[in-house]
Coordinates of C-alpha atoms in Angstrom, one line a residue:
X1 CA -3.9 48.6 40.8
X2 CA -7.1 50.6 41.3
X3 CA -9.0 50.4 38.0
X4 CA -12.4 52.1 37.4
X5 CA -14.7 51.6 34.5
X6 CA -17.3 54.2 33.8
X7 CA -19.4 55.9 31.1
X8 CA -17.3 58.1 28.8
X9 CA -18.1 61.8 28.4
X10 CA -17.1 64.5 25.9
X11 CA -14.0 65.4 27.9
X12 CA -12.7 61.9 27.5
X13 CA -12.8 61.9 23.7
X14 CA -9.3 63.2 23.2
X15 CA -7.8 60.5 25.4
X16 CA -10.0 57.8 23.7
X17 CA -8.6 58.9 20.3
X18 CA -5.1 58.7 21.8
X19 CA -5.7 55.1 22.9
X20 CA -7.2 54.2 19.5
X21 CA -4.1 55.6 17.7
X22 CA -1.7 53.8 20.0
X23 CA -3.6 50.5 19.8
X24 CA -4.5 50.4 16.1
X25 CA -1.4 51.7 14.5
X26 CA -1.6 51.3 10.7
X27 CA -5.3 50.5 10.6
X28 CA -7.4 52.3 8.0
X29 CA -9.5 54.3 10.5
X30 CA -6.3 55.4 12.2
X31 CA -4.9 56.7 9.0
X32 CA -8.0 59.0 8.6
X33 CA -6.7 61.0 11.5
X34 CA -7.7 62.5 14.8
X35 CA -10.6 64.6 13.4
X36 CA -12.3 61.6 11.9
X37 CA -11.8 59.4 15.0
X38 CA -13.1 62.3 17.2
X39 CA -16.3 62.5 15.2
X40 CA -16.7 58.7 15.3
X41 CA -16.4 58.3 19.1
X42 CA -18.5 61.3 19.8
X43 CA -21.2 59.5 17.8
X44 CA -21.3 56.8 20.4
X45 CA -22.2 59.4 23.0
X46 CA -24.7 61.3 20.8
X47 CA -26.7 58.2 19.7
X48 CA -29.1 56.6 22.2
X49 CA -28.1 53.1 21.3
X50 CA -24.4 53.8 21.6
X51 CA -22.2 52.5 24.4
X52 CA -18.9 54.1 25.2
X53 CA -17.1 53.1 28.3
X54 CA -13.6 53.9 29.6
X55 CA -11.2 52.2 32.0
X56 CA -9.2 54.5 34.2
X57 CA -6.1 53.9 36.3
X58 CA -5.1 56.9 38.5
X59 CA -7.6 59.1 36.6
X60 CA -5.9 58.3 33.2
X61 CA -7.8 56.5 30.5
X62 CA -6.0 53.3 29.7
X63 CA -8.7 51.6 27.5
X64 CA -12.2 51.8 26.2
X65 CA -15.0 49.9 24.6
X66 CA -17.5 51.2 22.0
X67 CA -20.5 49.5 20.6
X68 CA -24.3 49.7 20.0
X69 CA -27.4 47.9 21.2
X70 CA -29.0 48.7 17.8
X71 CA -26.2 48.1 15.2
X72 CA -28.6 47.9 12.3
X73 CA -29.6 51.6 12.7
X74 CA -26.7 53.1 14.7
X75 CA -24.4 53.7 11.8
X76 CA -27.1 55.0 9.5
X77 CA -28.2 57.5 12.1
X78 CA -24.6 58.6 12.5
X79 CA -24.2 58.9 8.8
X80 CA -27.3 61.0 8.4
X81 CA -26.2 63.4 11.1
X82 CA -22.5 63.9 10.2
X83 CA -21.7 62.4 6.7
X84 CA -20.3 65.7 5.4
X85 CA -18.2 66.2 8.5
X86 CA -16.8 62.7 8.1
X87 CA -16.0 63.4 4.5
X88 CA -14.2 66.7 5.3
X89 CA -12.2 65.0 8.1
X90 CA -11.0 62.3 5.8
X91 CA -10.2 64.7 2.9
X92 CA -6.4 65.0 3.5
X93 CA -6.1 61.2 3.3
X94 CA -8.4 61.1 0.3
X95 CA -6.2 63.6 -1.5
X96 CA -3.0 61.8 -0.8
X97 CA -4.2 58.4 -1.9
X98 CA -7.6 58.8 -3.6
X99 CA -8.2 55.4 -5.2
X100 CA -7.5 53.3 -2.1
X101 CA -8.9 55.7 0.4
X102 CA -12.1 56.4 -1.5
X103 CA -13.0 52.7 -1.7
X104 CA -12.3 52.1 2.0
X105 CA -13.9 55.3 3.0
X106 CA -17.1 54.5 1.2
X107 CA -17.2 51.2 3.1
X108 CA -16.5 52.9 6.4
X109 CA -19.2 55.6 5.9
X110 CA -21.8 53.2 4.7
X111 CA -20.9 50.5 7.2
X112 CA -24.0 48.8 8.6
X113 CA -22.6 46.9 11.5
X114 CA -22.2 43.5 9.7
X115 CA -25.2 42.2 11.6
X116 CA -26.4 38.6 11.9
X117 CA -29.8 37.9 10.4
X118 CA -30.3 34.8 12.6
X119 CA -29.5 36.8 15.7
X120 CA -31.6 40.0 15.6
X121 CA -31.3 40.5 19.4
X122 CA -27.6 41.1 19.4
X123 CA -25.4 44.0 20.3
X124 CA -22.2 45.0 18.4
X125 CA -18.9 45.5 20.1
X126 CA -17.4 47.9 17.5
X127 CA -14.1 48.6 19.2
X128 CA -12.2 47.5 22.3
X129 CA -8.7 49.0 22.8
X130 CA -6.1 49.1 25.5
X131 CA -3.2 51.5 25.6
X132 CA 0.0 49.4 25.0
X133 CA 1.5 50.9 28.1
X134 CA -1.1 49.0 30.2
X135 CA -0.8 45.7 28.5
X136 CA -0.8 42.7 30.8
X137 CA -2.9 44.3 33.5
X138 CA -6.2 42.6 32.5
X139 CA -7.7 45.9 31.3
X140 CA -9.1 44.3 28.1
X141 CA -10.8 41.4 30.0
X142 CA -12.4 43.9 32.4
X143 CA -13.6 46.1 29.6
X144 CA -15.1 43.1 27.8
X145 CA -16.9 41.8 30.8
X146 CA -18.2 45.3 31.6
X147 CA -19.5 45.8 28.0
X148 CA -21.4 42.5 28.2
X149 CA -22.9 43.7 31.5
X150 CA -24.0 47.0 29.9
X151 CA -25.7 45.2 27.1
X152 CA -27.3 42.7 29.4
X153 CA -28.8 45.3 31.7
X154 CA -29.3 48.3 29.4
X155 CA -30.2 46.7 26.2
X156 CA -31.8 43.5 27.5
X157 CA -30.2 41.6 24.6
X158 CA -29.0 38.0 24.5
X159 CA -25.9 38.2 22.4
X160 CA -22.8 40.2 21.7
X161 CA -20.9 40.0 18.4
X162 CA -17.8 41.5 16.9
X163 CA -15.6 41.2 13.8
X164 CA -11.9 41.0 13.7
X165 CA -9.2 40.1 11.2
X166 CA -8.4 36.4 10.5
X167 CA -4.8 36.7 9.3
X168 CA -1.9 37.6 11.6
X169 CA -4.3 38.2 14.5
X170 CA -3.7 35.2 16.7
X171 CA -3.5 37.2 20.0
X172 CA -6.8 38.9 19.5
X173 CA -8.6 35.8 18.3
X174 CA -7.2 33.9 21.3
X175 CA -8.4 36.7 23.6
X176 CA -12.0 36.4 22.5
X177 CA -12.0 32.6 22.3
X178 CA -10.8 32.5 25.9
X179 CA -13.7 34.8 26.8
X180 CA -16.1 32.2 25.4
X181 CA -16.8 33.8 22.0
X182 CA -17.2 31.4 19.2
X183 CA -16.6 31.9 15.5
X184 CA -19.9 32.3 13.8
X185 CA -18.7 33.1 10.2
X186 CA -16.0 34.3 7.9
X187 CA -16.4 36.9 5.2
X188 CA -14.3 39.2 2.9
X189 CA -14.1 43.0 3.4
X190 CA -12.7 45.5 0.9
X191 CA -11.8 42.7 -1.5
X192 CA -8.9 40.9 0.1
X193 CA -9.3 41.5 3.9
X194 CA -10.7 38.3 5.5
X195 CA -12.8 38.9 8.6
X196 CA -14.1 36.6 11.3
X197 CA -17.4 37.2 13.2
X198 CA -17.4 36.1 16.8
X199 CA -20.5 35.7 18.9
X200 CA -21.2 35.1 22.6
X201 CA -24.5 34.4 24.4
X202 CA -24.7 36.6 27.5
X203 CA -28.2 35.8 28.6
X204 CA -29.8 32.6 30.0
X205 CA -33.1 33.5 28.4
X206 CA -34.5 30.7 26.3
X207 CA -34.8 31.4 22.5
X208 CA -38.4 30.8 21.4

């Protein structure tokens, strides 16, 4: 298997959205539709602190990673630029289920990255997805290691963190634990959704 990992470009966005939809079936962001997801992933290309990498096998995108070296400001910049476009993109879902979607959409649009006050020098891994057709080919592990390398060299940061669901999510939790991520905290999101925050130190620099 000849796998290549590279920076994404605008021509990749459609395939990235396909991978997201296939990987995160039933998740809230997925229900907002292709137009919303297209705007979101374009944002990682347009913002200087954004990281968007794709894994390709035989020139087909089989997975991607997305994140930011400045999560505290990344989503606010994205919101300032495109908040109205995000709202319009989500409008069909909002009309069909206004109460539930409005509450979750408000959180999604005003999401701040769930940063860690005690670790200001940390990058956020916002999303890592592998097309189910390529499951078992170590695509996810390669993308994760690549993302850490991008942060280490391009951002000069010491930590990577991410959030994921606590319940019914043993496979994902095991994946990150095996990659030396440790559970830093637990918190509630949108009322009942219990989230775990995982952290990994990727630099040997001593903390002063």
